[in-house]
CSV table of C-alpha atoms in Angstrom, one decimal:
chain,number,residue,atom,x,y,z
A,1,UNK,CA,24.1,24.5,-5.5
A,2,UNK,CA,24.3,20.8,-5.7
A,3,UNK,CA,23.4,18.3,-8.3
A,4,UNK,CA,21.3,15.2,-7.7
A,5,UNK,CA,21.3,12.1,-10.1
A,6,UNK,CA,17.8,10.8,-9.9
A,7,UNK,CA,16.5,7.6,-11.5
A,8,UNK,CA,12.8,6.8,-12.1
A,9,UNK,CA,12.4,3.1,-11.6
A,10,UNK,CA,9.0,1.8,-12.7
A,11,UNK,CA,7.2,-1.4,-11.9
A,12,UNK,CA,4.2,-1.8,-14.1
A,13,UNK,CA,2.2,-3.4,-11.2
A,14,UNK,CA,2.8,-0.5,-8.8
A,15,UNK,CA,3.1,3.4,-9.0
A,16,UNK,CA,6.8,4.4,-8.3
A,17,UNK,CA,7.7,7.4,-6.0
A,18,UNK,CA,10.8,9.3,-5.5
A,19,UNK,CA,11.4,11.7,-2.6
A,20,UNK,CA,14.3,14.1,-2.9
A,21,UNK,CA,16.0,15.5,0.2
A,22,UNK,CA,16.1,19.3,-0.1
A,23,UNK,CA,19.3,19.5,2.1
A,24,UNK,CA,21.4,16.6,1.1
A,25,UNK,CA,22.5,15.6,-2.6
A,26,UNK,CA,21.1,12.1,-2.5
A,27,UNK,CA,17.9,10.2,-3.1
A,28,UNK,CA,16.3,9.8,0.2
A,29,UNK,CA,13.8,6.9,-0.6
A,30,UNK,CA,11.9,5.3,-3.1
A,31,UNK,CA,8.6,3.6,-2.1
A,32,UNK,CA,5.5,2.2,-3.7
A,33,UNK,CA,2.0,2.3,-2.3
A,34,UNK,CA,2.9,-0.8,0.0
A,35,UNK,CA,5.9,0.8,1.4
A,36,UNK,CA,8.4,-1.8,0.0
A,37,UNK,CA,11.8,-0.3,-0.7
A,38,UNK,CA,13.1,-0.8,-4.2
A,39,UNK,CA,16.4,-2.6,-4.0
A,40,UNK,CA,16.5,-3.9,-7.6
A,41,UNK,CA,15.5,-1.4,-10.0
A,42,UNK,CA,15.0,-3.4,-13.4
A,43,UNK,CA,14.2,-1.8,-16.4
A,44,UNK,CA,10.7,-2.7,-18.2
A,45,UNK,CA,11.8,-3.8,-21.7
A,46,UNK,CA,8.8,-2.1,-23.0
A,47,UNK,CA,9.2,1.1,-21.0
A,48,UNK,CA,11.7,3.6,-22.1
A,49,UNK,CA,10.7,6.2,-19.5
A,50,UNK,CA,11.9,3.6,-16.9
A,51,UNK,CA,15.4,3.3,-18.3
A,52,UNK,CA,17.9,3.9,-15.3
A,53,UNK,CA,19.7,6.9,-16.9
A,54,UNK,CA,20.5,9.9,-14.6
A,55,UNK,CA,18.4,12.9,-14.7
A,56,UNK,CA,19.9,16.0,-13.2
A,57,UNK,CA,17.7,17.9,-11.0
A,58,UNK,CA,19.2,21.2,-9.5
A,59,UNK,CA,18.8,21.6,-5.8
A,60,UNK,CA,19.9,24.4,-3.5
A,61,UNK,CA,21.4,23.3,-0.2
A,62,UNK,CA,20.0,26.3,1.4
A,63,UNK,CA,16.4,25.4,0.4
A,64,UNK,CA,13.8,24.8,3.1
A,65,UNK,CA,13.6,21.5,4.4
A,66,UNK,CA,10.9,19.3,2.8
A,67,UNK,CA,9.3,18.8,6.3
A,68,UNK,CA,8.5,22.5,6.8
A,69,UNK,CA,5.1,23.9,5.5
A,70,UNK,CA,7.0,26.3,3.1
A,71,UNK,CA,5.0,26.8,-0.3
A,72,UNK,CA,5.1,23.7,-2.6
A,73,UNK,CA,3.2,23.1,-5.9
A,74,UNK,CA,2.0,19.9,-7.4
A,75,UNK,CA,1.4,19.3,-11.2
A,76,UNK,CA,0.1,16.4,-13.1
A,77,UNK,CA,1.9,15.9,-16.3
A,78,UNK,CA,0.8,13.4,-19.2
A,79,UNK,CA,3.7,12.2,-21.1
A,80,UNK,CA,3.8,9.9,-24.3
A,81,UNK,CA,6.4,7.3,-23.9
A,82,UNK,CA,9.8,7.9,-25.7
A,83,UNK,CA,13.3,7.8,-25.1
A,84,UNK,CA,14.6,10.4,-22.8
A,85,UNK,CA,11.1,12.1,-22.4
A,86,UNK,CA,11.5,12.5,-18.6
A,87,UNK,CA,14.9,14.0,-18.9
A,88,UNK,CA,13.7,16.5,-21.4
A,89,UNK,CA,11.1,17.6,-19.1
A,90,UNK,CA,13.1,17.8,-15.9
A,91,UNK,CA,15.8,19.9,-17.7
A,92,UNK,CA,13.4,22.9,-17.3
A,93,UNK,CA,13.4,22.5,-13.7
A,94,UNK,CA,17.1,23.0,-13.7
A,95,UNK,CA,16.9,25.9,-16.2
A,96,UNK,CA,14.4,27.8,-14.0
A,97,UNK,CA,16.3,26.9,-10.7
A,98,UNK,CA,13.2,24.9,-9.2
A,99,UNK,CA,13.9,22.3,-6.6
A,100,UNK,CA,11.8,18.9,-7.3
A,101,UNK,CA,10.9,17.2,-4.1
A,102,UNK,CA,8.8,14.1,-5.3
A,103,UNK,CA,8.2,12.3,-8.7
A,104,UNK,CA,5.6,9.8,-9.0
A,105,UNK,CA,4.5,7.9,-12.1
A,106,UNK,CA,1.6,5.7,-13.0
A,107,UNK,CA,0.5,4.3,-16.6
A,108,UNK,CA,-2.6,5.5,-18.3
A,109,UNK,CA,-4.7,3.6,-21.1
A,110,UNK,CA,-2.7,3.1,-24.4
A,111,UNK,CA,-3.4,6.1,-26.7
A,112,UNK,CA,-4.1,5.8,-30.6
A,113,UNK,CA,-1.9,3.3,-32.6
A,114,UNK,CA,-1.1,1.6,-29.4
A,115,UNK,CA,1.2,4.6,-27.9
A,116,UNK,CA,2.0,4.4,-24.2
A,117,UNK,CA,1.3,7.4,-22.0
A,118,UNK,CA,2.2,7.8,-18.3
A,119,UNK,CA,1.0,10.5,-15.7
A,120,UNK,CA,3.6,11.9,-13.6
A,121,UNK,CA,2.9,13.8,-10.5
A,122,UNK,CA,5.5,16.2,-9.4
A,123,UNK,CA,6.0,18.4,-6.3
A,124,UNK,CA,8.5,21.2,-6.3
A,125,UNK,CA,9.2,24.2,-4.1
A,126,UNK,CA,7.5,27.4,-4.9
A,127,UNK,CA,3.9,28.6,-5.7
A,128,UNK,CA,2.0,30.4,-8.5
A,129,UNK,CA,3.1,33.9,-8.9
A,130,UNK,CA,6.7,33.4,-8.4
A,131,UNK,CA,8.4,34.3,-11.5
A,132,UNK,CA,10.5,31.1,-12.0
A,133,UNK,CA,7.4,29.1,-11.3
A,134,UNK,CA,5.4,31.0,-13.9
A,135,UNK,CA,8.3,30.5,-16.3
A,136,UNK,CA,8.6,26.8,-15.7
A,137,UNK,CA,4.9,26.2,-16.2
A,138,UNK,CA,5.1,28.0,-19.7
A,139,UNK,CA,7.9,26.1,-20.7
A,140,UNK,CA,6.3,22.6,-19.7
A,141,UNK,CA,2.8,23.3,-21.5
A,142,UNK,CA,4.3,22.6,-25.2
A,143,UNK,CA,6.2,19.4,-24.4
A,144,UNK,CA,3.5,17.6,-22.2
A,145,UNK,CA,0.2,16.2,-23.6
A,146,UNK,CA,-1.6,17.4,-20.3
A,147,UNK,CA,-0.5,19.7,-17.5
A,148,UNK,CA,-2.7,20.3,-14.6
A,149,UNK,CA,-1.9,22.3,-11.5
A,150,UNK,CA,-3.1,20.5,-8.4
A,151,UNK,CA,-4.6,22.2,-5.4
A,152,UNK,CA,-3.2,21.8,-1.8
A,153,UNK,CA,-5.4,19.8,0.3
A,154,UNK,CA,-6.6,20.9,3.6
A,155,UNK,CA,-6.1,18.2,6.4
A,156,UNK,CA,-6.2,17.6,10.1
A,157,UNK,CA,-3.0,18.7,11.7
A,158,UNK,CA,-0.5,16.0,12.2
A,159,UNK,CA,3.1,15.7,13.4
A,160,UNK,CA,5.8,15.8,10.7
A,161,UNK,CA,8.9,15.3,13.0
A,162,UNK,CA,9.1,13.3,16.3
A,163,UNK,CA,9.5,16.7,18.2
A,164,UNK,CA,6.1,17.8,17.1
A,165,UNK,CA,4.7,15.0,19.6
A,166,UNK,CA,5.6,17.7,22.3
A,167,UNK,CA,2.7,19.6,20.9
A,168,UNK,CA,0.1,17.0,21.3
A,169,UNK,CA,1.4,15.0,24.4
A,170,UNK,CA,-0.4,17.5,26.8
A,171,UNK,CA,-3.6,17.3,25.0
A,172,UNK,CA,-5.3,14.9,27.4
A,173,UNK,CA,-8.7,14.1,27.5
A,174,UNK,CA,-8.2,13.9,31.4
A,175,UNK,CA,-5.1,14.4,33.5
A,176,UNK,CA,-3.9,11.7,35.9
A,177,UNK,CA,-5.5,13.5,38.9
A,178,UNK,CA,-8.9,13.7,37.4
A,179,UNK,CA,-10.4,10.8,39.1
A,180,UNK,CA,-14.1,9.8,39.1
A,181,UNK,CA,-16.0,9.5,42.2
A,182,UNK,CA,-16.1,5.6,41.9
A,183,UNK,CA,-12.3,5.4,41.4
A,184,UNK,CA,-10.8,3.3,44.2
A,185,UNK,CA,-8.3,6.2,45.0
A,186,UNK,CA,-10.8,9.0,44.9
A,187,UNK,CA,-10.8,9.7,48.5
A,188,UNK,CA,-7.1,8.8,49.1
A,189,UNK,CA,-5.5,12.3,49.4
A,190,UNK,CA,-1.8,10.7,49.4
A,191,UNK,CA,-2.7,8.8,46.3
A,192,UNK,CA,-3.9,11.7,44.5
A,193,UNK,CA,-1.0,13.8,45.6
A,194,UNK,CA,1.4,10.9,44.3
A,195,UNK,CA,-0.6,11.0,41.0
A,196,UNK,CA,-0.3,14.8,40.7
A,197,UNK,CA,3.5,14.5,40.9
A,198,UNK,CA,3.6,11.9,38.4
A,199,UNK,CA,1.4,13.8,36.0
A,200,UNK,CA,3.6,16.8,36.1
A,201,UNK,CA,6.8,14.7,35.4
A,202,UNK,CA,5.0,13.4,32.3
A,203,UNK,CA,4.1,16.8,31.2
A,204,UNK,CA,7.7,18.0,31.7
A,205,UNK,CA,9.1,15.4,29.3
A,206,UNK,CA,10.5,16.5,26.0
A,207,UNK,CA,11.1,14.2,23.0
A,208,UNK,CA,14.9,14.6,23.1
A,209,UNK,CA,15.3,14.1,26.7
A,210,UNK,CA,15.5,10.8,28.8
A,211,UNK,CA,12.5,9.6,30.6
A,212,UNK,CA,12.7,10.7,34.1
A,213,UNK,CA,13.3,7.7,36.6
A,214,UNK,CA,10.6,7.2,39.2
A,215,UNK,CA,11.1,5.8,42.8
A,216,UNK,CA,8.3,3.7,43.2
A,217,UNK,CA,7.0,3.0,46.7
A,218,UNK,CA,6.9,-0.2,48.7
A,219,UNK,CA,3.2,0.0,48.3
A,220,UNK,CA,3.2,0.6,44.6
A,221,UNK,CA,5.8,-2.2,44.3
A,222,UNK,CA,3.4,-4.6,46.2
A,223,UNK,CA,0.5,-3.6,43.9
A,224,UNK,CA,2.6,-4.6,40.8
A,225,UNK,CA,3.6,-7.7,42.5
A,226,UNK,CA,-0.1,-8.8,43.1
A,227,UNK,CA,-0.9,-8.2,39.4
A,228,UNK,CA,2.3,-10.1,38.5
A,229,UNK,CA,1.6,-13.2,40.8
A,230,UNK,CA,-2.1,-13.4,39.2
A,231,UNK,CA,-1.1,-13.2,35.6
A,232,UNK,CA,2.1,-15.2,35.7
A,233,UNK,CA,0.6,-18.8,35.3
A,234,UNK,CA,-2.1,-17.3,32.9
A,235,UNK,CA,0.6,-15.9,30.5
A,236,UNK,CA,2.1,-19.5,30.2
A,237,UNK,CA,-1.2,-20.8,29.3
A,238,UNK,CA,-2.9,-18.1,27.0
A,239,UNK,CA,-0.2,-15.7,25.9
A,240,UNK,CA,1.0,-15.9,22.3
A,241,UNK,CA,4.6,-17.0,21.9
A,242,UNK,CA,6.0,-13.6,20.9
A,243,UNK,CA,4.7,-12.1,24.0
A,244,UNK,CA,6.6,-14.9,26.1
A,245,UNK,CA,9.8,-14.5,24.2
A,246,UNK,CA,9.8,-10.8,24.7
A,247,UNK,CA,8.9,-11.0,28.4
A,248,UNK,CA,11.8,-13.3,29.0
A,249,UNK,CA,14.1,-10.9,27.3
A,250,UNK,CA,12.9,-7.9,29.3
A,251,UNK,CA,13.5,-9.9,32.5
A,252,UNK,CA,17.1,-10.0,31.7
A,253,UNK,CA,17.5,-6.6,30.0
A,254,UNK,CA,14.8,-4.1,31.7
A,255,UNK,CA,14.4,-5.6,35.3
A,256,UNK,CA,11.0,-7.1,34.9
A,257,UNK,CA,10.2,-8.9,38.0
A,258,UNK,CA,7.4,-9.3,40.4
A,259,UNK,CA,9.4,-7.2,43.0
A,260,UNK,CA,10.5,-4.4,40.8
A,261,UNK,CA,8.6,-1.9,38.5
A,262,UNK,CA,10.8,-1.5,35.5
A,263,UNK,CA,11.9,2.2,34.4
A,264,UNK,CA,10.4,3.4,31.2
A,265,UNK,CA,13.7,4.6,30.0
A,266,UNK,CA,15.3,1.2,30.2
A,267,UNK,CA,12.3,-0.3,28.3
A,268,UNK,CA,12.5,2.4,25.7
A,269,UNK,CA,16.2,1.7,25.3
A,270,UNK,CA,15.6,-2.0,25.0
A,271,UNK,CA,12.8,-1.6,22.5
A,272,UNK,CA,14.8,1.0,20.3
A,273,UNK,CA,17.5,-1.8,20.0
A,274,UNK,CA,15.1,-4.4,19.0
A,275,UNK,CA,12.3,-2.8,16.8
A,276,UNK,CA,13.1,1.1,16.9
A,277,UNK,CA,10.0,1.6,18.9
A,278,UNK,CA,10.0,3.8,22.2
A,279,UNK,CA,8.1,4.9,25.0
A,280,UNK,CA,6.9,8.4,26.1
A,281,UNK,CA,5.4,9.4,29.1
A,282,UNK,CA,1.8,10.9,29.0
A,283,UNK,CA,-0.2,12.5,31.7
A,284,UNK,CA,-3.3,10.8,30.8
A,285,UNK,CA,-5.8,9.6,27.9
A,286,UNK,CA,-5.2,11.2,24.6
A,287,UNK,CA,-7.7,11.4,21.7
A,288,UNK,CA,-7.6,8.5,19.2
A,289,UNK,CA,-6.0,10.7,16.6
A,290,UNK,CA,-3.2,12.2,18.9
A,291,UNK,CA,-2.5,8.7,20.3
A,292,UNK,CA,-2.4,7.0,17.0
A,293,UNK,CA,-0.4,9.7,15.3
A,294,UNK,CA,2.5,8.7,17.9
A,295,UNK,CA,2.4,5.2,16.6
A,296,UNK,CA,3.4,6.5,13.1
A,297,UNK,CA,6.9,7.5,14.8
A,298,UNK,CA,6.9,4.2,16.6
A,299,UNK,CA,6.4,6.1,19.9
A,300,UNK,CA,4.0,4.4,22.5
A,301,UNK,CA,2.4,7.1,24.8
A,302,UNK,CA,2.4,5.5,28.4
A,303,UNK,CA,1.0,6.5,31.4
A,304,UNK,CA,3.4,6.2,34.6
A,305,UNK,CA,0.8,5.9,37.5
A,306,UNK,CA,-0.4,2.7,39.0
A,307,UNK,CA,-3.8,1.7,40.2
A,308,UNK,CA,-4.9,2.0,43.9
A,309,UNK,CA,-3.4,-0.5,46.3
A,310,UNK,CA,-7.0,-1.2,47.6
A,311,UNK,CA,-8.0,-3.1,44.5
A,312,UNK,CA,-4.7,-4.3,42.8
A,313,UNK,CA,-6.4,-6.5,40.5
A,314,UNK,CA,-8.8,-3.8,39.1
A,315,UNK,CA,-8.3,-0.5,37.3
A,316,UNK,CA,-10.9,1.9,35.6
A,317,UNK,CA,-8.2,3.3,33.4
A,318,UNK,CA,-4.7,2.3,31.8
A,319,UNK,CA,-1.8,2.4,34.2
A,320,UNK,CA,1.6,0.9,34.2
A,321,UNK,CA,0.4,-2.5,34.9
A,322,UNK,CA,-1.5,-2.4,31.7
A,323,UNK,CA,1.0,-0.6,29.7
A,324,UNK,CA,4.3,-2.3,30.8
A,325,UNK,CA,2.8,-5.8,31.4
A,326,UNK,CA,0.3,-5.8,28.4
A,327,UNK,CA,1.7,-3.5,25.7
A,328,UNK,CA,5.6,-3.1,26.1
A,329,UNK,CA,6.6,-6.8,25.5
A,330,UNK,CA,4.6,-6.8,22.3
A,331,UNK,CA,6.5,-3.7,20.9
A,332,UNK,CA,9.6,-6.0,21.0
A,333,UNK,CA,8.1,-8.1,18.3
A,334,UNK,CA,8.9,-6.8,14.7
A,335,UNK,CA,5.7,-7.9,13.2
A,336,UNK,CA,3.7,-6.5,15.9
A,337,UNK,CA,5.6,-3.3,15.9
A,338,UNK,CA,5.2,-2.7,12.2
A,339,UNK,CA,1.4,-3.6,12.4
A,340,UNK,CA,1.0,-0.8,15.2
A,341,UNK,CA,3.0,1.7,12.9
A,342,UNK,CA,0.7,0.9,9.9
A,343,UNK,CA,-2.1,2.0,12.1
A,344,UNK,CA,-0.3,5.1,13.0
A,345,UNK,CA,0.8,6.1,9.5
A,346,UNK,CA,-2.7,5.7,8.0
A,347,UNK,CA,-4.1,8.1,11.0
A,348,UNK,CA,-2.0,11.1,9.7
A,349,UNK,CA,-4.2,13.7,8.3
A,350,UNK,CA,-7.2,11.1,7.9
A,351,UNK,CA,-10.7,12.3,8.3
A,352,UNK,CA,-12.6,11.7,11.4
A,353,UNK,CA,-14.5,9.1,10.1
A,354,UNK,CA,-11.3,7.0,9.0
A,355,UNK,CA,-9.6,7.7,12.5
A,356,UNK,CA,-12.5,6.2,14.4
A,357,UNK,CA,-12.2,3.1,12.0
A,358,UNK,CA,-8.6,2.8,12.8
A,359,UNK,CA,-9.3,3.3,16.4
A,360,UNK,CA,-11.7,0.3,16.1
A,361,UNK,CA,-9.3,-1.7,14.5
A,362,UNK,CA,-6.6,-0.7,17.4
A,363,UNK,CA,-9.0,-1.8,19.9
A,364,UNK,CA,-9.7,-5.1,18.5
A,365,UNK,CA,-6.3,-5.9,17.7
A,366,UNK,CA,-3.5,-4.3,19.8
A,367,UNK,CA,-5.9,-4.2,22.8
A,368,UNK,CA,-7.8,-7.3,22.4
A,369,UNK,CA,-6.4,-9.3,19.6
A,370,UNK,CA,-6.1,-13.1,19.5
A,371,UNK,CA,-4.0,-15.2,17.2
A,372,UNK,CA,-3.9,-18.9,16.3
A,373,UNK,CA,-0.9,-20.9,17.5
A,374,UNK,CA,-0.5,-24.7,17.6
A,375,UNK,CA,-4.2,-25.2,17.1
A,376,UNK,CA,-5.0,-22.9,20.3
A,377,UNK,CA,-6.2,-19.2,20.5
A,378,UNK,CA,-3.5,-17.2,22.0
A,379,UNK,CA,-3.7,-13.4,23.2
A,380,UNK,CA,-1.6,-10.7,21.9
A,381,UNK,CA,-3.9,-7.6,22.9
A,382,UNK,CA,-2.7,-5.8,25.7
A,383,UNK,CA,-6.2,-5.7,27.3
A,384,UNK,CA,-6.1,-9.2,27.8
A,385,UNK,CA,-2.5,-9.8,28.8
A,386,UNK,CA,-3.0,-7.5,31.7
A,387,UNK,CA,-6.4,-8.7,32.8
A,388,UNK,CA,-6.6,-12.2,34.5
A,389,UNK,CA,-10.5,-12.4,34.2
A,390,UNK,CA,-10.9,-11.5,30.5
A,391,UNK,CA,-7.7,-13.4,29.5
A,392,UNK,CA,-9.4,-16.6,30.9
A,393,UNK,CA,-12.7,-15.6,29.4
A,394,UNK,CA,-11.2,-15.0,25.9
A,395,UNK,CA,-9.0,-18.0,25.7
A,396,UNK,CA,-10.3,-20.5,28.4
A,397,UNK,CA,-12.6,-23.4,27.9
A,398,UNK,CA,-15.6,-22.2,30.0
A,399,UNK,CA,-18.7,-23.7,28.1
A,400,UNK,CA,-21.0,-21.4,30.1
A,401,UNK,CA,-19.4,-18.3,29.0
A,402,UNK,CA,-18.1,-18.3,25.3
A,403,UNK,CA,-17.5,-15.2,23.7
A,404,UNK,CA,-18.1,-14.8,19.9
A,405,UNK,CA,-14.8,-15.1,17.9
A,406,UNK,CA,-14.5,-13.7,14.4
A,407,UNK,CA,-11.7,-14.1,11.9
A,408,UNK,CA,-9.3,-10.9,11.7
A,409,UNK,CA,-10.8,-8.8,9.3
A,410,UNK,CA,-10.1,-5.2,9.7
A,411,UNK,CA,-13.1,-4.0,7.4
A,412,UNK,CA,-15.4,-5.8,9.8
A,413,UNK,CA,-13.4,-4.7,12.9
A,414,UNK,CA,-13.6,-1.2,11.9
A,415,UNK,CA,-17.3,-1.2,12.2
A,416,UNK,CA,-17.5,-3.4,15.4
A,417,UNK,CA,-18.7,-1.4,18.4
A,418,UNK,CA,-17.3,-2.3,21.8
A,419,UNK,CA,-17.7,-1.8,25.5
A,420,UNK,CA,-15.0,-0.2,27.6
A,421,UNK,CA,-16.3,-1.2,31.1
A,422,UNK,CA,-17.1,-5.0,30.5
A,423,UNK,CA,-15.7,-8.0,28.9
A,424,UNK,CA,-15.8,-8.0,25.0
A,425,UNK,CA,-18.6,-9.8,23.4
A,426,UNK,CA,-16.5,-10.3,20.2
A,427,UNK,CA,-13.0,-11.0,19.7
A,428,UNK,CA,-11.1,-11.2,16.3
A,429,UNK,CA,-8.7,-14.0,15.6
A,430,UNK,CA,-5.7,-13.8,13.3
A,431,UNK,CA,-3.9,-16.7,11.8
A,432,UNK,CA,-0.6,-15.0,13.1
A,433,UNK,CA,0.8,-11.8,13.8
A,434,UNK,CA,2.2,-11.7,10.4
A,435,UNK,CA,-1.3,-12.3,8.9
A,436,UNK,CA,-2.7,-9.6,11.2
A,437,UNK,CA,-0.2,-7.1,9.9
A,438,UNK,CA,-0.7,-8.0,6.3
A,439,UNK,CA,-4.5,-7.7,6.5
A,440,UNK,CA,-4.0,-4.2,8.4
A,441,UNK,CA,-1.7,-2.9,5.6
A,442,UNK,CA,-4.2,-3.6,2.9
A,443,UNK,CA,-6.9,-2.1,4.9
A,444,UNK,CA,-4.9,1.0,5.5
A,445,UNK,CA,-3.9,1.3,1.7
A,446,UNK,CA,-7.6,1.2,0.8
A,447,UNK,CA,-8.6,3.9,2.8
A,448,UNK,CA,-9.3,7.3,0.9
A,449,UNK,CA,-6.2,8.8,2.5
A,450,UNK,CA,-5.1,12.6,1.7
A,451,UNK,CA,-1.6,11.2,1.0
A,452,UNK,CA,0.6,8.4,1.4
A,453,UNK,CA,3.2,8.7,4.4
A,454,UNK,CA,6.5,7.2,4.8
A,455,UNK,CA,8.4,7.2,8.2
A,456,UNK,CA,12.2,8.0,7.9
A,457,UNK,CA,13.7,6.1,10.9
A,458,UNK,CA,17.2,7.9,10.5
A,459,UNK,CA,15.7,11.4,11.0
A,460,UNK,CA,12.4,10.6,12.8
A,461,UNK,CA,10.5,12.5,10.2
A,462,UNK,CA,7.3,11.7,8.0
A,463,UNK,CA,7.6,12.2,4.3
A,464,UNK,CA,4.2,12.5,2.4
A,465,UNK,CA,3.7,12.3,-1.3
A,466,UNK,CA,1.9,15.6,-1.9
A,467,UNK,CA,1.8,19.0,-0.4
A,468,UNK,CA,-0.9,19.7,2.1
A,469,UNK,CA,-2.1,22.4,4.6
A,470,UNK,CA,-2.2,21.3,8.3
A,471,UNK,CA,-4.9,23.4,9.4
A,472,UNK,CA,-7.7,21.6,11.1
A,473,UNK,CA,-7.2,21.0,14.7
A,474,UNK,CA,-3.8,22.3,15.1
A,475,UNK,CA,-2.3,22.7,18.6
A,476,UNK,CA,-2.7,26.0,20.1
A,477,UNK,CA,1.2,26.6,19.8
A,478,UNK,CA,1.2,26.6,16.0
A,479,UNK,CA,-2.0,28.4,15.4
């Protein structure tokens, strides 16, 4: 049995949330809806509830970890502001040996005679029917102005720990060997066999293992070199400064050269040191939900096969030229990495409709986004940075072919349809990567999400602010 000293820090402009770790005697995180960490908890002079006095909450070191789907109960309590009111309430959790996992506060309208009241959302271990839970609820009723028991939400399955990405990595919409008849390598037996071996290597990968190194053939390296040679001068003209800076670093640290295909393990180690992002091999295309869920953990699912050598400047699908030349350098930029994770966190447990909106935003930014730099339009989207024709089309000065360019607005981008086999008719232009991130964050916060999620980088877990049941679309292995 351990004792945790918890403080409720209140900012009148935001709701405050406390998450308690069920295994370690410490406060694991405090976050507001915009995910800023509270480093200077100041007492509001008009708010006695927010006074930073310790509140003792009993916790059992053998209790199930918060990330499990063990039973939890959520209640809404309305309390009239007075000195020590929160302490008086929480002592009953101690008395009845109930572990508190989250406390969230928000103000309500002033009551009669100007009295202030606050709503407290509290999550704790246990469920209705447990003797100690029933006794706790009976004790709370007389000392609260209002006490409501909140039902668990049923949501789409989502990973809670990075290890659970293993459960979705193989849920590909197509495998690396499932080539369409118009694919340049469709009739090439050797090429298909090579793809099959790379696909199998991706399927064997597990979250806690190093990415297997691949001995690329001279033919594959020549294909990579042809793409590099065609793109290099265009990057100098049209790529954003963040991309160019990262590319130079990756030449030094990851072996990025025209005559060498870098290894994903080397790239992953470099990215983890820079922005805590990492690569993960995948056998083929994933659904939007599964792919975006990976971004919540700062994990990018990447193919390992390369386009067919007969058409080195064309690919009908993402390959390592697209992944490593288009995406990977951008993940070395902090703003872009945070931007990508914002989309991923918002996708966790989201409705199908909202996942589609987020996928549209991803397409118009991470894949085909533009930003303003020194009075010019520059590319930060991977679909542009790995395609010589579309990069010139989107950023060049051809007066005969000028695409429509709209200001970056996720609300608009979320409803903007797009083609996948031709150049984009519409591109979205952000003032900067910082601007793109801030606008995306605001859009994600305004979505009607079933919960707010916070990624703990130290444990590679996702904390959520209320109990849910992950039942819809669960992987076969957890059904």
